[in-house]
């Protein structure tokens, strides 16, 4: 009789809401096919420490709606070295893993590619609130983060409007402006500062001045963390325009909370697809979302994918700010 397939699963890099829903989908699909699943704790670090537990269908009960990751996560510097990569692959072989599912962002996928180079079968699932993975039009956690920021902006707008102030809200996104663009558009921002399309302070103050002249008593500027310096920007707005401004850095509250239904849906489909691929002997792939469909892409191709910056969303924000 053929031995049961053995799958490893880990979450790595920054956590993202919906990671638990992926773990659940992986475990439940694997159990459905009679496979065994091993949860590696704290990302690649757990491989080095041997911090690994078998996961049953019951272990993933009641987690679909929880943010964070039950497997915990870490940014593992050892995986940046040739020696560390070889050692991690060795542990996978000792565990007799038929495949490893890596849930995370670009950095996590680099680790997965190195495992593949050492003969470990891998599947990647894109999960980051930054949406900064060029291989996929969706990354798990993004929708929840956008909704969290939208909610925060509503609250900031209340106080800001009462005081007739300008709000400068800084959002995460690492070096990418996707989160800022979505939050700017859905929050009704007058201006959005992103690394892909940097603008100077003069442009920002001129825009605020125009809006004030039209009778707008509240102004919202969204700043991506890749631009940063939002508190200084608000001080500069006060100095140049003589109006009150306040900077708010939303920080890590954007990474937590109950995943939205959209995130749970992507997470469940992607987790399920990863296990189906392994069952069919299709490995060294990433589950991506493209043109409205989930599909498998070669992991090297995925890491080298390039998405052009699309100016349209920024232009739309400007039209909406009239
Ligand atoms: O990648 C997700 C993210 O939240 C980025 O937006 C941010 O730059 C980074 O992680 C923060 O990382 P850490 O939690 O390690 O400070």
mmCIF file of C-alpha atoms and ligand atoms in Angstrom:
data_model
loop_
_atom_site.group_PDB
_atom_site.id
_atom_site.type_symbol
_atom_site.label_atom_id
_atom_site.label_comp_id
_atom_site.label_asym_id
_atom_site.label_seq_id
_atom_site.Cartn_x
_atom_site.Cartn_y
_atom_site.Cartn_z
ATOM 1 C CA UNK A 1 0.000 0.000 0.000
ATOM 2 C CA UNK A 2 1.284 3.527 -0.854
ATOM 3 C CA UNK A 3 2.428 5.446 2.219
ATOM 4 C CA UNK A 4 0.366 8.484 3.242
ATOM 5 C CA UNK A 5 1.672 11.752 1.732
ATOM 6 C CA UNK A 6 3.300 14.028 4.326
ATOM 7 C CA UNK A 7 2.956 17.807 3.979
ATOM 8 C CA UNK A 8 4.682 20.551 5.970
ATOM 9 C CA UNK A 9 3.080 23.974 6.365
ATOM 10 C CA UNK A 10 4.565 27.191 7.718
ATOM 11 C CA UNK A 11 3.771 30.908 7.878
ATOM 12 C CA UNK A 12 6.693 33.281 7.462
ATOM 13 C CA UNK A 13 7.455 37.028 7.421
ATOM 14 C CA UNK A 14 4.852 39.545 8.607
ATOM 15 C CA UNK A 15 1.579 37.907 9.656
ATOM 16 C CA UNK A 16 -1.545 38.723 7.639
ATOM 17 C CA UNK A 17 -5.242 38.274 8.480
ATOM 18 C CA UNK A 18 -6.420 35.138 6.697
ATOM 19 C CA UNK A 19 -3.286 33.053 7.339
ATOM 20 C CA UNK A 20 -5.274 30.904 9.781
ATOM 21 C CA UNK A 21 -7.935 30.324 7.148
ATOM 22 C CA UNK A 22 -5.192 29.049 4.784
ATOM 23 C CA UNK A 23 -3.817 26.687 7.436
ATOM 24 C CA UNK A 24 -7.341 25.395 8.031
ATOM 25 C CA UNK A 25 -7.934 24.820 4.295
ATOM 26 C CA UNK A 26 -4.585 23.040 3.919
ATOM 27 C CA UNK A 27 -5.226 20.721 6.862
ATOM 28 C CA UNK A 28 -8.852 19.947 6.010
ATOM 29 C CA UNK A 29 -8.092 19.253 2.317
ATOM 30 C CA UNK A 30 -5.126 17.070 3.256
ATOM 31 C CA UNK A 31 -7.166 15.117 5.811
ATOM 32 C CA UNK A 32 -9.891 14.722 3.173
ATOM 33 C CA UNK A 33 -7.296 13.015 0.948
ATOM 34 C CA UNK A 34 -5.852 10.922 3.770
ATOM 35 C CA UNK A 35 -2.573 12.894 3.960
ATOM 36 C CA UNK A 36 -0.667 13.924 7.110
ATOM 37 C CA UNK A 37 0.117 17.575 7.842
ATOM 38 C CA UNK A 38 2.960 18.912 9.977
ATOM 39 C CA UNK A 39 2.729 22.493 11.254
ATOM 40 C CA UNK A 40 6.138 24.172 11.521
ATOM 41 C CA UNK A 41 6.131 26.857 14.244
ATOM 42 C CA UNK A 42 7.589 30.382 13.863
ATOM 43 C CA UNK A 43 8.337 30.038 10.164
ATOM 44 C CA UNK A 44 11.668 28.653 8.991
ATOM 45 C CA UNK A 45 13.044 29.061 12.525
ATOM 46 C CA UNK A 46 10.816 26.177 13.614
ATOM 47 C CA UNK A 47 12.595 23.910 11.138
ATOM 48 C CA UNK A 48 15.946 24.635 12.764
ATOM 49 C CA UNK A 49 14.540 24.192 16.280
ATOM 50 C CA UNK A 50 12.456 21.136 15.402
ATOM 51 C CA UNK A 51 9.379 22.975 16.677
ATOM 52 C CA UNK A 52 6.886 20.939 14.681
ATOM 53 C CA UNK A 53 3.514 19.349 15.484
ATOM 54 C CA UNK A 54 1.181 17.182 13.475
ATOM 55 C CA UNK A 55 -2.100 19.010 12.759
ATOM 56 C CA UNK A 56 -5.463 17.299 12.741
ATOM 57 C CA UNK A 57 -8.811 18.556 11.413
ATOM 58 C CA UNK A 58 -9.754 19.378 15.030
ATOM 59 C CA UNK A 59 -6.619 21.470 15.576
ATOM 60 C CA UNK A 60 -7.814 23.962 12.968
ATOM 61 C CA UNK A 61 -11.336 24.172 14.300
ATOM 62 C CA UNK A 62 -12.612 27.670 15.194
ATOM 63 C CA UNK A 63 -9.718 29.604 13.608
ATOM 64 C CA UNK A 64 -11.114 30.739 10.230
ATOM 65 C CA UNK A 65 -12.160 34.101 11.720
ATOM 66 C CA UNK A 66 -9.027 34.761 13.772
ATOM 67 C CA UNK A 67 -6.297 37.183 12.682
ATOM 68 C CA UNK A 68 -2.592 36.363 13.138
ATOM 69 C CA UNK A 69 -1.341 32.815 12.670
ATOM 70 C CA UNK A 70 -1.679 29.856 15.023
ATOM 71 C CA UNK A 71 1.684 28.636 13.698
ATOM 72 C CA UNK A 72 3.285 31.965 14.661
ATOM 73 C CA UNK A 73 5.802 33.579 12.316
ATOM 74 C CA UNK A 74 9.265 35.142 12.106
ATOM 75 C CA UNK A 75 11.706 36.754 9.703
ATOM 76 C CA UNK A 76 14.500 34.170 9.697
ATOM 77 C CA UNK A 77 17.949 35.579 8.859
ATOM 78 C CA UNK A 78 19.494 32.095 8.793
ATOM 79 C CA UNK A 79 17.505 31.357 5.626
ATOM 80 C CA UNK A 80 19.475 34.119 3.890
ATOM 81 C CA UNK A 81 22.635 31.998 4.064
ATOM 82 C CA UNK A 82 23.527 29.092 1.791
ATOM 83 C CA UNK A 83 24.342 27.014 4.886
ATOM 84 C CA UNK A 84 20.975 27.736 6.542
ATOM 85 C CA UNK A 85 19.070 26.877 3.362
ATOM 86 C CA UNK A 86 20.858 23.536 3.047
ATOM 87 C CA UNK A 87 20.184 22.759 6.714
ATOM 88 C CA UNK A 88 16.468 23.635 6.380
ATOM 89 C CA UNK A 89 16.188 21.337 3.358
ATOM 90 C CA UNK A 90 17.946 18.594 5.319
ATOM 91 C CA UNK A 91 15.330 18.852 8.117
ATOM 92 C CA UNK A 92 12.522 18.543 5.528
ATOM 93 C CA UNK A 93 14.161 15.341 4.283
ATOM 94 C CA UNK A 94 14.591 13.954 7.808
ATOM 95 C CA UNK A 95 10.880 14.632 8.363
ATOM 96 C CA UNK A 96 10.210 12.777 5.079
ATOM 97 C CA UNK A 97 8.057 15.657 3.847
ATOM 98 C CA UNK A 98 6.674 15.073 0.364
ATOM 99 C CA UNK A 99 6.083 18.821 0.070
ATOM 100 C CA UNK A 100 6.206 22.026 2.043
ATOM 101 C CA UNK A 101 3.571 24.776 1.814
ATOM 102 C CA UNK A 102 4.981 28.242 2.513
ATOM 103 C CA UNK A 103 2.483 31.011 3.337
ATOM 104 C CA UNK A 104 3.943 34.517 3.182
ATOM 105 C CA UNK A 105 5.417 37.268 1.040
ATOM 106 C CA UNK A 106 8.363 37.611 -1.360
ATOM 107 C CA UNK A 107 10.998 37.002 1.344
ATOM 108 C CA UNK A 108 9.264 33.773 2.378
ATOM 109 C CA UNK A 109 9.098 32.651 -1.248
ATOM 110 C CA UNK A 110 12.858 33.215 -1.636
ATOM 111 C CA UNK A 111 13.270 30.716 1.195
ATOM 112 C CA UNK A 112 10.901 28.325 -0.613
ATOM 113 C CA UNK A 113 12.915 28.611 -3.846
ATOM 114 C CA UNK A 114 16.087 27.749 -1.949
ATOM 115 C CA UNK A 115 14.369 24.662 -0.484
ATOM 116 C CA UNK A 116 13.304 23.669 -4.010
ATOM 117 C CA UNK A 117 16.934 24.038 -5.182
ATOM 118 C CA UNK A 118 17.890 21.524 -2.512
ATOM 119 C CA UNK A 119 15.293 19.035 -3.730
ATOM 120 C CA UNK A 120 12.334 19.851 -1.455
ATOM 121 C CA UNK A 121 8.959 20.112 -3.216
ATOM 122 C CA UNK A 122 7.317 23.433 -2.383
ATOM 123 C CA UNK A 123 4.116 25.379 -2.984
ATOM 124 C CA UNK A 124 3.829 29.088 -2.124
ATOM 125 C CA UNK A 125 0.687 30.937 -1.064
ATOM 126 C CA UNK A 126 0.891 34.760 -1.230
ATOM 127 C CA UNK A 127 -0.078 36.415 2.055
ATOM 128 C CA UNK A 128 0.815 39.990 2.961
ATOM 129 C CA UNK A 129 -1.188 43.122 3.720
ATOM 130 C CA UNK A 130 1.097 45.007 1.297
ATOM 131 C CA UNK A 131 -0.192 43.450 -1.989
ATOM 132 C CA UNK A 132 3.394 43.915 -3.166
ATOM 133 C CA UNK A 133 3.850 40.558 -4.911
ATOM 134 C CA UNK A 134 4.001 41.137 -8.635
ATOM 135 C CA UNK A 135 3.056 37.520 -9.412
ATOM 136 C CA UNK A 136 -0.461 37.819 -7.994
ATOM 137 C CA UNK A 137 -3.226 40.385 -8.236
ATOM 138 C CA UNK A 138 -4.313 39.440 -4.718
ATOM 139 C CA UNK A 139 -2.410 38.669 -1.534
ATOM 140 C CA UNK A 140 -4.210 37.342 1.539
ATOM 141 C CA UNK A 141 -4.681 39.994 4.235
ATOM 142 C CA UNK A 142 -4.917 43.007 1.937
ATOM 143 C CA UNK A 143 -8.702 43.396 2.036
ATOM 144 C CA UNK A 144 -8.798 43.203 5.828
ATOM 145 C CA UNK A 145 -6.042 45.822 6.131
ATOM 146 C CA UNK A 146 -7.839 48.182 3.713
ATOM 147 C CA UNK A 147 -11.054 47.834 5.729
ATOM 148 C CA UNK A 148 -9.216 48.409 9.004
ATOM 149 C CA UNK A 149 -7.681 51.603 7.642
ATOM 150 C CA UNK A 150 -11.027 52.719 6.155
ATOM 151 C CA UNK A 151 -12.559 52.369 9.612
ATOM 152 C CA UNK A 152 -9.690 54.314 11.233
ATOM 153 C CA UNK A 153 -10.039 57.103 8.655
ATOM 154 C CA UNK A 154 -13.752 57.476 9.482
ATOM 155 C CA UNK A 155 -12.825 58.043 13.127
ATOM 156 C CA UNK A 156 -9.989 60.437 12.331
ATOM 157 C CA UNK A 157 -12.248 62.350 9.935
ATOM 158 C CA UNK A 158 -14.850 62.943 12.700
ATOM 159 C CA UNK A 159 -12.426 64.731 14.979
ATOM 160 C CA UNK A 160 -10.568 66.380 12.136
ATOM 161 C CA UNK A 161 -13.751 67.844 10.633
ATOM 162 C CA UNK A 162 -14.852 69.139 14.046
ATOM 163 C CA UNK A 163 -11.554 71.011 14.401
ATOM 164 C CA UNK A 164 -11.329 71.971 10.691
ATOM 165 C CA UNK A 165 -7.931 70.300 10.528
ATOM 166 C CA UNK A 166 -5.898 68.528 7.913
ATOM 167 C CA UNK A 167 -5.262 64.833 8.705
ATOM 168 C CA UNK A 168 -2.137 63.118 7.492
ATOM 169 C CA UNK A 169 -2.560 59.349 7.843
ATOM 170 C CA UNK A 170 0.414 57.039 7.329
ATOM 171 C CA UNK A 171 -0.308 53.450 6.303
ATOM 172 C CA UNK A 172 1.914 50.390 5.906
ATOM 173 C CA UNK A 173 2.933 48.842 2.579
ATOM 174 C CA UNK A 174 6.725 48.515 2.871
ATOM 175 C CA UNK A 175 8.110 49.929 -0.418
ATOM 176 C CA UNK A 176 4.816 49.740 -2.285
ATOM 177 C CA UNK A 177 1.884 52.148 -2.493
ATOM 178 C CA UNK A 178 -1.024 49.716 -3.075
ATOM 179 C CA UNK A 179 -2.385 49.951 0.464
ATOM 180 C CA UNK A 180 -2.089 53.759 0.437
ATOM 181 C CA UNK A 181 -3.827 54.024 -2.941
ATOM 182 C CA UNK A 182 -6.753 51.819 -1.929
ATOM 183 C CA UNK A 183 -7.071 53.584 1.435
ATOM 184 C CA UNK A 184 -6.808 56.992 -0.215
ATOM 185 C CA UNK A 185 -9.504 56.188 -2.754
ATOM 186 C CA UNK A 186 -11.906 54.567 -0.298
ATOM 187 C CA UNK A 187 -11.225 57.122 2.450
ATOM 188 C CA UNK A 188 -11.827 60.148 0.217
ATOM 189 C CA UNK A 189 -8.271 61.534 0.388
ATOM 190 C CA UNK A 190 -7.305 64.764 -1.343
ATOM 191 C CA UNK A 191 -3.745 63.574 -1.849
ATOM 192 C CA UNK A 192 -1.842 60.285 -1.627
ATOM 193 C CA UNK A 193 1.927 60.033 -1.353
ATOM 194 C CA UNK A 194 3.371 56.753 -2.633
ATOM 195 C CA UNK A 195 6.903 55.641 -3.563
ATOM 196 C CA UNK A 196 5.811 54.868 -7.149
ATOM 197 C CA UNK A 197 4.728 58.479 -7.727
ATOM 198 C CA UNK A 198 6.437 60.769 -5.231
ATOM 199 C CA UNK A 199 5.206 64.364 -5.074
ATOM 200 C CA UNK A 200 6.694 67.295 -3.176
ATOM 201 C CA UNK A 201 5.287 69.154 -0.172
ATOM 202 C CA UNK A 202 4.462 72.168 -2.369
ATOM 203 C CA UNK A 203 2.071 70.061 -4.487
ATOM 204 C CA UNK A 204 0.359 68.827 -1.307
ATOM 205 C CA UNK A 205 -0.041 72.297 0.200
ATOM 206 C CA UNK A 206 -1.309 73.761 -3.088
ATOM 207 C CA UNK A 207 -3.963 71.047 -3.264
ATOM 208 C CA UNK A 208 -5.075 71.726 0.319
ATOM 209 C CA UNK A 209 -5.179 75.463 -0.390
ATOM 210 C CA UNK A 210 -7.382 74.896 -3.474
ATOM 211 C CA UNK A 211 -9.758 72.727 -1.452
ATOM 212 C CA UNK A 212 -9.944 75.238 1.381
ATOM 213 C CA UNK A 213 -10.745 77.983 -1.137
ATOM 214 C CA UNK A 214 -13.666 75.846 -2.307
ATOM 215 C CA UNK A 215 -14.974 75.719 1.238
ATOM 216 C CA UNK A 216 -13.663 72.298 2.319
ATOM 217 C CA UNK A 217 -13.049 72.408 6.048
ATOM 218 C CA UNK A 218 -11.368 69.042 6.378
ATOM 219 C CA UNK A 219 -8.520 67.587 4.339
ATOM 220 C CA UNK A 220 -7.096 64.090 4.226
ATOM 221 C CA UNK A 221 -3.634 63.162 3.016
ATOM 222 C CA UNK A 222 -2.676 59.472 2.976
ATOM 223 C CA UNK A 223 1.046 58.691 3.101
ATOM 224 C CA UNK A 224 2.581 55.293 2.339
ATOM 225 C CA UNK A 225 5.261 54.143 4.796
ATOM 226 C CA UNK A 226 7.662 53.944 1.828
ATOM 227 C CA UNK A 227 7.484 57.771 1.804
ATOM 228 C CA UNK A 228 7.156 58.093 5.600
ATOM 229 C CA UNK A 229 7.817 61.285 7.563
ATOM 230 C CA UNK A 230 4.073 61.954 7.935
ATOM 231 C CA UNK A 231 4.408 63.802 11.243
ATOM 232 C CA UNK A 232 6.908 66.231 9.699
ATOM 233 C CA UNK A 233 4.622 66.631 6.693
ATOM 234 C CA UNK A 234 1.779 67.690 8.971
ATOM 235 C CA UNK A 235 4.092 70.220 10.689
ATOM 236 C CA UNK A 236 5.112 71.573 7.294
ATOM 237 C CA UNK A 237 1.435 71.938 6.289
ATOM 238 C CA UNK A 238 0.830 73.929 9.490
ATOM 239 C CA UNK A 239 3.871 76.123 8.863
ATOM 240 C CA UNK A 240 3.144 76.862 5.196
ATOM 241 C CA UNK A 241 -0.656 77.169 5.317
ATOM 242 C CA UNK A 242 -1.247 78.359 8.865
ATOM 243 C CA UNK A 243 -3.921 75.705 9.435
ATOM 244 C CA UNK A 244 -3.919 72.948 12.041
ATOM 245 C CA UNK A 245 -2.726 69.544 10.897
ATOM 246 C CA UNK A 246 -2.207 66.243 12.715
ATOM 247 C CA UNK A 247 -0.216 63.193 11.632
ATOM 248 C CA UNK A 248 -1.293 59.661 12.606
ATOM 249 C CA UNK A 249 0.840 56.589 11.963
ATOM 250 C CA UNK A 250 -1.574 53.649 12.016
ATOM 251 C CA UNK A 251 1.204 51.060 12.437
ATOM 252 C CA UNK A 252 0.611 47.457 13.419
ATOM 253 C CA UNK A 253 -3.109 47.775 14.108
ATOM 254 C CA UNK A 254 -3.378 47.348 10.312
ATOM 255 C CA UNK A 255 -2.023 43.791 10.577
ATOM 256 C CA UNK A 256 -4.507 42.395 13.098
ATOM 257 C CA UNK A 257 -8.218 41.721 13.374
ATOM 258 C CA UNK A 258 -10.832 39.378 12.018
ATOM 259 C CA UNK A 259 -10.149 38.573 8.362
ATOM 260 C CA UNK A 260 -12.853 39.803 6.004
ATOM 261 C CA UNK A 261 -14.979 37.342 4.038
ATOM 262 C CA UNK A 262 -12.921 38.212 0.928
ATOM 263 C CA UNK A 263 -9.704 37.191 2.695
ATOM 264 C CA UNK A 264 -11.259 33.994 4.041
ATOM 265 C CA UNK A 265 -12.483 33.113 0.560
ATOM 266 C CA UNK A 266 -9.059 33.608 -1.124
ATOM 267 C CA UNK A 267 -7.364 31.825 1.779
ATOM 268 C CA UNK A 268 -9.648 28.812 1.561
ATOM 269 C CA UNK A 269 -9.418 28.462 -2.218
ATOM 270 C CA UNK A 270 -5.638 28.957 -2.275
ATOM 271 C CA UNK A 271 -4.985 26.563 0.614
ATOM 272 C CA UNK A 272 -7.187 23.950 -1.000
ATOM 273 C CA UNK A 273 -5.501 24.385 -4.394
ATOM 274 C CA UNK A 274 -2.034 23.994 -2.869
ATOM 275 C CA UNK A 275 -2.894 20.571 -1.454
ATOM 276 C CA UNK A 276 -4.676 19.474 -4.646
ATOM 277 C CA UNK A 277 -1.532 20.411 -6.608
ATOM 278 C CA UNK A 278 0.643 18.305 -4.292
ATOM 279 C CA UNK A 279 -1.784 15.398 -4.588
ATOM 280 C CA UNK A 280 -1.492 15.620 -8.396
ATOM 281 C CA UNK A 281 2.315 15.765 -8.258
ATOM 282 C CA UNK A 282 2.433 19.422 -9.376
ATOM 283 C CA UNK A 283 5.030 21.169 -7.224
ATOM 284 C CA UNK A 284 7.379 24.170 -7.062
ATOM 285 C CA UNK A 285 4.485 26.467 -7.855
ATOM 286 C CA UNK A 286 2.801 29.498 -6.342
ATOM 287 C CA UNK A 287 -0.989 29.792 -6.156
ATOM 288 C CA UNK A 288 -1.724 33.185 -7.720
ATOM 289 C CA UNK A 289 -4.835 35.223 -8.494
ATOM 290 C CA UNK A 290 -4.858 36.491 -12.075
ATOM 291 C CA UNK A 291 -7.607 37.885 -14.305
ATOM 292 C CA UNK A 292 -10.275 36.873 -11.786
ATOM 293 C CA UNK A 293 -9.032 33.277 -11.405
ATOM 294 C CA UNK A 294 -6.807 31.333 -9.034
ATOM 295 C CA UNK A 295 -4.063 29.453 -10.844
ATOM 296 C CA UNK A 296 -0.634 27.883 -10.401
ATOM 297 C CA UNK A 297 2.545 29.670 -11.522
ATOM 298 C CA UNK A 298 6.102 28.363 -11.557
ATOM 299 C CA UNK A 299 7.767 29.615 -8.352
ATOM 300 C CA UNK A 300 10.845 31.062 -10.135
ATOM 301 C CA UNK A 301 8.636 32.816 -12.657
ATOM 302 C CA UNK A 302 6.540 34.143 -9.758
ATOM 303 C CA UNK A 303 9.573 35.633 -8.013
ATOM 304 C CA UNK A 304 10.775 37.292 -11.218
ATOM 305 C CA UNK A 305 7.328 38.613 -12.226
ATOM 306 C CA UNK A 306 7.107 42.381 -12.763
ATOM 307 C CA UNK A 307 3.910 44.411 -12.567
ATOM 308 C CA UNK A 308 3.981 47.912 -14.037
ATOM 309 C CA UNK A 309 2.775 50.780 -11.852
ATOM 310 C CA UNK A 310 -0.711 51.788 -12.995
ATOM 311 C CA UNK A 311 -1.314 55.534 -12.652
ATOM 312 C CA UNK A 312 -5.111 55.173 -13.126
ATOM 313 C CA UNK A 313 -6.006 54.754 -9.451
ATOM 314 C CA UNK A 314 -3.960 57.800 -8.474
ATOM 315 C CA UNK A 315 -5.635 59.845 -11.227
ATOM 316 C CA UNK A 316 -9.051 58.698 -9.986
ATOM 317 C CA UNK A 317 -8.228 59.877 -6.472
ATOM 318 C CA UNK A 318 -7.384 63.299 -7.892
ATOM 319 C CA UNK A 319 -10.684 63.470 -9.827
ATOM 320 C CA UNK A 320 -12.627 62.456 -6.706
ATOM 321 C CA UNK A 321 -10.856 65.167 -4.715
ATOM 322 C CA UNK A 322 -12.282 67.996 -6.847
HETATM 323 O O1 LIG B 1 4.938 43.188 5.146
HETATM 324 C C1 LIG B 1 3.994 43.569 6.075
HETATM 325 C C2 LIG B 1 4.488 44.732 6.892
HETATM 326 O O2 LIG B 1 3.492 45.066 7.832
HETATM 327 C C3 LIG B 1 4.903 45.973 6.096
HETATM 328 O O3 LIG B 1 3.807 46.749 5.692
HETATM 329 C C4 LIG B 1 5.818 46.666 7.058
HETATM 330 O O4 LIG B 1 6.775 47.433 6.359
HETATM 331 C C5 LIG B 1 6.478 45.526 7.776
HETATM 332 O O5 LIG B 1 5.657 44.387 7.581
HETATM 333 C C6 LIG B 1 6.687 45.740 9.250
HETATM 334 O O6 LIG B 1 7.390 44.664 9.736
HETATM 335 P P1 LIG B 1 7.595 44.350 11.286
HETATM 336 O O7 LIG B 1 6.287 43.887 11.843
HETATM 337 O O8 LIG B 1 8.612 43.266 11.284
HETATM 338 O O9 LIG B 1 8.041 45.609 11.916
#
